[in-house]
Amino acid sequence: MTDECPRQDRLPNRRMKISETVEWQGQEWVLSVGFDRTGAVREAFVKGLKTGSAMDAIMDDACVLLSLLLQAGYSAADLDSHLGREGVDSFAPAASPLGLLTQVAATIERETGDGIRAVHERIGEAAE
C-alpha cells in the first residue's frame, strides 16, 4: 500500500483556495477548498472546532477522505449527490456535517471553477 492517491495530475504546490463560513447545528466553522488548474475542487479543510474534541478529529479525518476522493477524480457535485439530505429535495439541508461540506464545496466549484480555470489559462499563456 502506498501513500499516493491515484490522481492523474499532481496538485500545484501553490494553489487557489476559497474559504467560507458554514454553520452546522448552531456552530460556525470555516471551510476552505483548494482547486486544481482546471478549476475543480480537489481538497477540503475545516477549522473552528474545539481543538482536541471528538468532532475536531472526526472532521479532520472526514476532510482527508473527502480530499482523497476529490483527488482521485470524483467531483464535489458527484459526492454531494450521494450523501444524505433532510428530506427528498436535492436542495434540502445536508443531513450530516460531511454532507454540508460536500454541498458547500460543490456550490463553490460551480460558482467559481470556470473563473479559476481562466486564471490558470492566462498564467499559462503569459509564461509562453
mmCIF file with all atom_site columns, N, CA and C in Angstrom, residues 69-117:
data_model
loop_
_atom_site.group_PDB
_atom_site.id
_atom_site.type_symbol
_atom_site.label_atom_id
_atom_site.label_alt_id
_atom_site.label_comp_id
_atom_site.label_asym_id
_atom_site.label_entity_id
_atom_site.label_seq_id
_atom_site.pdbx_PDB_ins_code
_atom_site.Cartn_x
_atom_site.Cartn_y
_atom_site.Cartn_z
_atom_site.occupancy
_atom_site.B_iso_or_equiv
_atom_site.pdbx_formal_charge
_atom_site.auth_seq_id
_atom_site.auth_comp_id
_atom_site.auth_asym_id
_atom_site.auth_atom_id
_atom_site.pdbx_PDB_model_num
ATOM 1   N N  . LEU A 1 69  ? -10.823 11.477 -2.183  1.00 0.00 ? 69  LEU A N  1
ATOM 2   C CA . LEU A 1 69  ? -11.813 11.181 -3.226  1.00 0.00 ? 69  LEU A CA 1
ATOM 3   C C  . LEU A 1 69  ? -11.792 12.248 -4.322  1.00 0.00 ? 69  LEU A C  1
ATOM 4   N N  . LEU A 1 70  ? -11.692 13.511 -3.929  1.00 0.00 ? 70  LEU A N  1
ATOM 5   C CA . LEU A 1 70  ? -11.631 14.594 -4.916  1.00 0.00 ? 70  LEU A CA 1
ATOM 6   C C  . LEU A 1 70  ? -10.378 14.468 -5.782  1.00 0.00 ? 70  LEU A C  1
ATOM 7   N N  . GLN A 1 71  ? -9.258  14.096 -5.171  1.00 0.00 ? 71  GLN A N  1
ATOM 8   C CA . GLN A 1 71  ? -8.011  13.963 -5.912  1.00 0.00 ? 71  GLN A CA 1
ATOM 9   C C  . GLN A 1 71  ? -7.983  12.699 -6.767  1.00 0.00 ? 71  GLN A C  1
ATOM 10  N N  . ALA A 1 72  ? -8.822  11.732 -6.437  1.00 0.00 ? 72  ALA A N  1
ATOM 11  C CA . ALA A 1 72  ? -8.918  10.514 -7.246  1.00 0.00 ? 72  ALA A CA 1
ATOM 12  C C  . ALA A 1 72  ? -9.797  10.736 -8.474  1.00 0.00 ? 72  ALA A C  1
ATOM 13  N N  . GLY A 1 73  ? -10.422 11.913 -8.565  1.00 0.00 ? 73  GLY A N  1
ATOM 14  C CA . GLY A 1 73  ? -11.193 12.235 -9.758  1.00 0.00 ? 73  GLY A CA 1
ATOM 15  C C  . GLY A 1 73  ? -12.687 12.395 -9.555  1.00 0.00 ? 73  GLY A C  1
ATOM 16  N N  . TYR A 1 74  ? -13.184 12.113 -8.359  1.00 0.00 ? 74  TYR A N  1
ATOM 17  C CA . TYR A 1 74  ? -14.604 12.349 -8.102  1.00 0.00 ? 74  TYR A CA 1
ATOM 18  C C  . TYR A 1 74  ? -14.828 13.853 -7.999  1.00 0.00 ? 74  TYR A C  1
ATOM 19  N N  . SER A 1 75  ? -15.936 14.332 -8.535  1.00 0.00 ? 75  SER A N  1
ATOM 20  C CA . SER A 1 75  ? -16.233 15.757 -8.413  1.00 0.00 ? 75  SER A CA 1
ATOM 21  C C  . SER A 1 75  ? -16.992 16.007 -7.115  1.00 0.00 ? 75  SER A C  1
ATOM 22  N N  . ALA A 1 76  ? -16.904 17.225 -6.634  1.00 0.00 ? 76  ALA A N  1
ATOM 23  C CA . ALA A 1 76  ? -17.645 17.590 -5.430  1.00 0.00 ? 76  ALA A CA 1
ATOM 24  C C  . ALA A 1 76  ? -19.141 17.387 -5.646  1.00 0.00 ? 76  ALA A C  1
ATOM 25  N N  . ALA A 1 77  ? -19.628 17.692 -6.847  1.00 0.00 ? 77  ALA A N  1
ATOM 26  C CA . ALA A 1 77  ? -21.054 17.511 -7.148  1.00 0.00 ? 77  ALA A CA 1
ATOM 27  C C  . ALA A 1 77  ? -21.449 16.037 -7.113  1.00 0.00 ? 77  ALA A C  1
ATOM 28  N N  . ASP A 1 78  ? -20.583 15.157 -7.640  1.00 0.00 ? 78  ASP A N  1
ATOM 29  C CA . ASP A 1 78  ? -20.868 13.715 -7.589  1.00 0.00 ? 78  ASP A CA 1
ATOM 30  C C  . ASP A 1 78  ? -20.967 13.234 -6.146  1.00 0.00 ? 78  ASP A C  1
ATOM 31  N N  . LEU A 1 79  ? -20.002 13.628 -5.333  1.00 0.00 ? 79  LEU A N  1
ATOM 32  C CA . LEU A 1 79  ? -20.010 13.206 -3.938  1.00 0.00 ? 79  LEU A CA 1
ATOM 33  C C  . LEU A 1 79  ? -21.221 13.775 -3.210  1.00 0.00 ? 79  LEU A C  1
ATOM 34  N N  . ASP A 1 80  ? -21.528 15.036 -3.480  1.00 0.00 ? 80  ASP A N  1
ATOM 35  C CA . ASP A 1 80  ? -22.679 15.674 -2.847  1.00 0.00 ? 80  ASP A CA 1
ATOM 36  C C  . ASP A 1 80  ? -23.964 14.939 -3.183  1.00 0.00 ? 80  ASP A C  1
ATOM 37  N N  . SER A 1 81  ? -24.093 14.471 -4.413  1.00 0.00 ? 81  SER A N  1
ATOM 38  C CA . SER A 1 81  ? -25.338 13.808 -4.824  1.00 0.00 ? 81  SER A CA 1
ATOM 39  C C  . SER A 1 81  ? -25.531 12.453 -4.148  1.00 0.00 ? 81  SER A C  1
ATOM 40  N N  . HIS A 1 82  ? -24.466 11.901 -3.561  1.00 0.00 ? 82  HIS A N  1
ATOM 41  C CA . HIS A 1 82  ? -24.570 10.593 -2.917  1.00 0.00 ? 82  HIS A CA 1
ATOM 42  C C  . HIS A 1 82  ? -24.741 10.665 -1.403  1.00 0.00 ? 82  HIS A C  1
ATOM 43  N N  . LEU A 1 83  ? -24.629 11.853 -0.840  1.00 0.00 ? 83  LEU A N  1
ATOM 44  C CA . LEU A 1 83  ? -24.752 11.982 0.606   1.00 0.00 ? 83  LEU A CA 1
ATOM 45  C C  . LEU A 1 83  ? -26.160 12.415 0.973   1.00 0.00 ? 83  LEU A C  1
ATOM 46  N N  . GLY A 1 84  ? -26.573 12.092 2.195   1.00 0.00 ? 84  GLY A N  1
ATOM 47  C CA . GLY A 1 84  ? -27.948 12.280 2.641   1.00 0.00 ? 84  GLY A CA 1
ATOM 48  C C  . GLY A 1 84  ? -28.389 13.721 2.772   1.00 0.00 ? 84  GLY A C  1
ATOM 49  N N  . ARG A 1 85  ? -29.676 13.897 2.627   1.00 0.00 ? 85  ARG A N  1
ATOM 50  C CA . ARG A 1 85  ? -30.340 15.192 2.786   1.00 0.00 ? 85  ARG A CA 1
ATOM 51  C C  . ARG A 1 85  ? -31.468 15.035 3.795   1.00 0.00 ? 85  ARG A C  1
ATOM 52  N N  . GLU A 1 86  ? -31.832 16.133 4.407   1.00 0.00 ? 86  GLU A N  1
ATOM 53  C CA . GLU A 1 86  ? -33.007 16.146 5.274   1.00 0.00 ? 86  GLU A CA 1
ATOM 54  C C  . GLU A 1 86  ? -34.225 16.325 4.384   1.00 0.00 ? 86  GLU A C  1
ATOM 55  N N  . GLY A 1 87  ? -34.836 15.242 3.967   1.00 0.00 ? 87  GLY A N  1
ATOM 56  C CA . GLY A 1 87  ? -35.972 15.287 3.059   1.00 0.00 ? 87  GLY A CA 1
ATOM 57  C C  . GLY A 1 87  ? -35.575 14.787 1.690   1.00 0.00 ? 87  GLY A C  1
ATOM 58  N N  . VAL A 1 88  ? -36.496 14.865 0.734   1.00 0.00 ? 88  VAL A N  1
ATOM 59  C CA . VAL A 1 88  ? -36.260 14.311 -0.595  1.00 0.00 ? 88  VAL A CA 1
ATOM 60  C C  . VAL A 1 88  ? -35.752 15.333 -1.592  1.00 0.00 ? 88  VAL A C  1
ATOM 61  N N  . ASP A 1 89  ? -35.845 16.605 -1.266  1.00 0.00 ? 89  ASP A N  1
ATOM 62  C CA . ASP A 1 89  ? -35.406 17.673 -2.166  1.00 0.00 ? 89  ASP A CA 1
ATOM 63  C C  . ASP A 1 89  ? -33.879 17.693 -2.241  1.00 0.00 ? 89  ASP A C  1
ATOM 64  N N  . SER A 1 90  ? -33.327 17.713 -3.470  1.00 0.00 ? 90  SER A N  1
ATOM 65  C CA . SER A 1 90  ? -31.864 17.714 -3.615  1.00 0.00 ? 90  SER A CA 1
ATOM 66  C C  . SER A 1 90  ? -31.236 19.004 -3.092  1.00 0.00 ? 90  SER A C  1
ATOM 67  N N  . PHE A 1 91  ? -32.046 20.043 -2.874  1.00 0.00 ? 91  PHE A N  1
ATOM 68  C CA . PHE A 1 91  ? -31.529 21.295 -2.324  1.00 0.00 ? 91  PHE A CA 1
ATOM 69  C C  . PHE A 1 91  ? -31.819 21.428 -0.831  1.00 0.00 ? 91  PHE A C  1
ATOM 70  N N  . ALA A 1 92  ? -32.331 20.364 -0.231  1.00 0.00 ? 92  ALA A N  1
ATOM 71  C CA . ALA A 1 92  ? -32.597 20.364 1.211   1.00 0.00 ? 92  ALA A CA 1
ATOM 72  C C  . ALA A 1 92  ? -31.274 20.422 1.965   1.00 0.00 ? 92  ALA A C  1
ATOM 73  N N  . PRO A 1 93  ? -31.314 20.822 3.214   1.00 0.00 ? 93  PRO A N  1
ATOM 74  C CA . PRO A 1 93  ? -30.071 20.854 4.000   1.00 0.00 ? 93  PRO A CA 1
ATOM 75  C C  . PRO A 1 93  ? -29.433 19.472 4.105   1.00 0.00 ? 93  PRO A C  1
ATOM 76  N N  . ALA A 1 94  ? -28.124 19.476 4.224   1.00 0.00 ? 94  ALA A N  1
ATOM 77  C CA . ALA A 1 94  ? -27.394 18.230 4.388   1.00 0.00 ? 94  ALA A CA 1
ATOM 78  C C  . ALA A 1 94  ? -27.758 17.595 5.724   1.00 0.00 ? 94  ALA A C  1
ATOM 79  N N  . ALA A 1 95  ? -27.751 16.266 5.765   1.00 0.00 ? 95  ALA A N  1
ATOM 80  C CA . ALA A 1 95  ? -28.120 15.542 6.978   1.00 0.00 ? 95  ALA A CA 1
ATOM 81  C C  . ALA A 1 95  ? -26.932 15.296 7.902   1.00 0.00 ? 95  ALA A C  1
ATOM 82  N N  . SER A 1 96  ? -25.721 15.604 7.456   1.00 0.00 ? 96  SER A N  1
ATOM 83  C CA . SER A 1 96  ? -24.527 15.378 8.276   1.00 0.00 ? 96  SER A CA 1
ATOM 84  C C  . SER A 1 96  ? -23.526 16.499 8.030   1.00 0.00 ? 96  SER A C  1
ATOM 85  N N  . PRO A 1 97  ? -22.546 16.665 8.924   1.00 0.00 ? 97  PRO A N  1
ATOM 86  C CA . PRO A 1 97  ? -21.550 17.707 8.671   1.00 0.00 ? 97  PRO A CA 1
ATOM 87  C C  . PRO A 1 97  ? -20.725 17.437 7.416   1.00 0.00 ? 97  PRO A C  1
ATOM 88  N N  . LEU A 1 98  ? -20.431 16.182 7.113   1.00 0.00 ? 98  LEU A N  1
ATOM 89  C CA . LEU A 1 98  ? -19.703 15.874 5.878   1.00 0.00 ? 98  LEU A CA 1
ATOM 90  C C  . LEU A 1 98  ? -20.568 16.198 4.663   1.00 0.00 ? 98  LEU A C  1
ATOM 91  N N  . GLY A 1 99  ? -21.855 15.921 4.752   1.00 0.00 ? 99  GLY A N  1
ATOM 92  C CA . GLY A 1 99  ? -22.766 16.292 3.677   1.00 0.00 ? 99  GLY A CA 1
ATOM 93  C C  . GLY A 1 99  ? -22.785 17.793 3.456   1.00 0.00 ? 99  GLY A C  1
ATOM 94  N N  . LEU A 1 100 ? -22.745 18.555 4.547   1.00 0.00 ? 100 LEU A N  1
ATOM 95  C CA . LEU A 1 100 ? -22.700 20.012 4.436   1.00 0.00 ? 100 LEU A CA 1
ATOM 96  C C  . LEU A 1 100 ? -21.428 20.459 3.733   1.00 0.00 ? 100 LEU A C  1
ATOM 97  N N  . LEU A 1 101 ? -20.282 19.872 4.101   1.00 0.00 ? 101 LEU A N  1
ATOM 98  C CA . LEU A 1 101 ? -19.016 20.259 3.472   1.00 0.00 ? 101 LEU A CA 1
ATOM 99  C C  . LEU A 1 101 ? -19.041 19.972 1.980   1.00 0.00 ? 101 LEU A C  1
ATOM 100 N N  . THR A 1 102 ? -19.543 18.809 1.570   1.00 0.00 ? 102 THR A N  1
ATOM 101 C CA . THR A 1 102 ? -19.570 18.497 0.137   1.00 0.00 ? 102 THR A CA 1
ATOM 102 C C  . THR A 1 102 ? -20.582 19.372 -0.590  1.00 0.00 ? 102 THR A C  1
ATOM 103 N N  . GLN A 1 103 ? -21.688 19.686 0.061   1.00 0.00 ? 103 GLN A N  1
ATOM 104 C CA . GLN A 1 103 ? -22.690 20.559 -0.554  1.00 0.00 ? 103 GLN A CA 1
ATOM 105 C C  . GLN A 1 103 ? -22.103 21.941 -0.811  1.00 0.00 ? 103 GLN A C  1
ATOM 106 N N  . VAL A 1 104 ? -21.405 22.497 0.177   1.00 0.00 ? 104 VAL A N  1
ATOM 107 C CA . VAL A 1 104 ? -20.794 23.823 0.025   1.00 0.00 ? 104 VAL A CA 1
ATOM 108 C C  . VAL A 1 104 ? -19.646 23.765 -0.979  1.00 0.00 ? 104 VAL A C  1
ATOM 109 N N  . ALA A 1 105 ? -18.816 22.712 -0.929  1.00 0.00 ? 105 ALA A N  1
ATOM 110 C CA . ALA A 1 105 ? -17.709 22.575 -1.889  1.00 0.00 ? 105 ALA A CA 1
ATOM 111 C C  . ALA A 1 105 ? -18.241 22.518 -3.314  1.00 0.00 ? 105 ALA A C  1
ATOM 112 N N  . ALA A 1 106 ? -19.325 21.773 -3.531  1.00 0.00 ? 106 ALA A N  1
ATOM 113 C CA . ALA A 1 106 ? -19.912 21.681 -4.871  1.00 0.00 ? 106 ALA A CA 1
ATOM 114 C C  . ALA A 1 106 ? -20.441 23.039 -5.330  1.00 0.00 ? 106 ALA A C  1
ATOM 115 N N  . THR A 1 107 ? -21.036 23.789 -4.424  1.00 0.00 ? 107 THR A N  1
ATOM 116 C CA . THR A 1 107 ? -21.546 25.122 -4.762  1.00 0.00 ? 107 THR A CA 1
ATOM 117 C C  . THR A 1 107 ? -20.396 26.063 -5.105  1.00 0.00 ? 107 THR A C  1
ATOM 118 N N  . ILE A 1 108 ? -19.336 26.046 -4.304  1.00 0.00 ? 108 ILE A N  1
ATOM 119 C CA . ILE A 1 108 ? -18.179 26.905 -4.577  1.00 0.00 ? 108 ILE A CA 1
ATOM 120 C C  . ILE A 1 108 ? -17.576 26.559 -5.934  1.00 0.00 ? 108 ILE A C  1
ATOM 121 N N  . GLU A 1 109 ? -17.428 25.262 -6.222  1.00 0.00 ? 109 GLU A N  1
ATOM 122 C CA . GLU A 1 109 ? -16.865 24.852 -7.507  1.00 0.00 ? 109 GLU A CA 1
ATOM 123 C C  . GLU A 1 109 ? -17.744 25.311 -8.670  1.00 0.00 ? 109 GLU A C  1
ATOM 124 N N  . ARG A 1 110 ? -19.051 25.148 -8.521  1.00 0.00 ? 110 ARG A N  1
ATOM 125 C CA . ARG A 1 110 ? -19.990 25.547 -9.582  1.00 0.00 ? 110 ARG A CA 1
ATOM 126 C C  . ARG A 1 110 ? -19.926 27.055 -9.829  1.00 0.00 ? 110 ARG A C  1
ATOM 127 N N  . GLU A 1 111 ? -19.777 27.838 -8.748  1.00 0.00 ? 111 GLU A N  1
ATOM 128 C CA . GLU A 1 111 ? -19.799 29.295 -8.871  1.00 0.00 ? 111 GLU A CA 1
ATOM 129 C C  . GLU A 1 111 ? -18.460 29.904 -9.270  1.00 0.00 ? 111 GLU A C  1
ATOM 130 N N  . THR A 1 112 ? -17.330 29.246 -8.994  1.00 0.00 ? 112 THR A N  1
ATOM 131 C CA . THR A 1 112 ? -16.032 29.868 -9.231  1.00 0.00 ? 112 THR A CA 1
ATOM 132 C C  . THR A 1 112 ? -15.059 29.047 -10.070 1.00 0.00 ? 112 THR A C  1
ATOM 133 N N  . GLY A 1 113 ? -15.380 27.792 -10.325 1.00 0.00 ? 113 GLY A N  1
ATOM 134 C CA . GLY A 1 113 ? -14.445 26.919 -11.040 1.00 0.00 ? 113 GLY A CA 1
ATOM 135 C C  . GLY A 1 113 ? -14.023 27.437 -12.401 1.00 0.00 ? 113 GLY A C  1
ATOM 136 N N  . ASP A 1 114 ? -14.974 27.952 -13.189 1.00 0.00 ? 114 ASP A N  1
ATOM 137 C CA . ASP A 1 114 ? -14.632 28.463 -14.522 1.00 0.00 ? 114 ASP A CA 1
ATOM 138 C C  . ASP A 1 114 ? -13.675 29.652 -14.435 1.00 0.00 ? 114 ASP A C  1
ATOM 139 N N  . GLY A 1 115 ? -13.884 30.525 -13.460 1.00 0.00 ? 115 GLY A N  1
ATOM 140 C CA . GLY A 1 115 ? -13.001 31.678 -13.292 1.00 0.00 ? 115 GLY A CA 1
ATOM 141 C C  . GLY A 1 115 ? -11.599 31.262 -12.900 1.00 0.00 ? 115 GLY A C  1
ATOM 142 N N  . ILE A 1 116 ? -11.490 30.266 -12.046 1.00 0.00 ? 116 ILE A N  1
ATOM 143 C CA . ILE A 1 116 ? -10.165 29.787 -11.629 1.00 0.00 ? 116 ILE A CA 1
ATOM 144 C C  . ILE A 1 116 ? -9.449  29.141 -12.804 1.00 0.00 ? 116 ILE A C  1
ATOM 145 N N  . ARG A 1 117 ? -10.173 28.361 -13.605 1.00 0.00 ? 117 ARG A N  1
ATOM 146 C CA . ARG A 1 117 ? -9.574  27.756 -14.800 1.00 0.00 ? 117 ARG A CA 1
ATOM 147 C C  . ARG A 1 117 ? -9.084  28.849 -15.753 1.00 0.00 ? 117 ARG A C  1
#
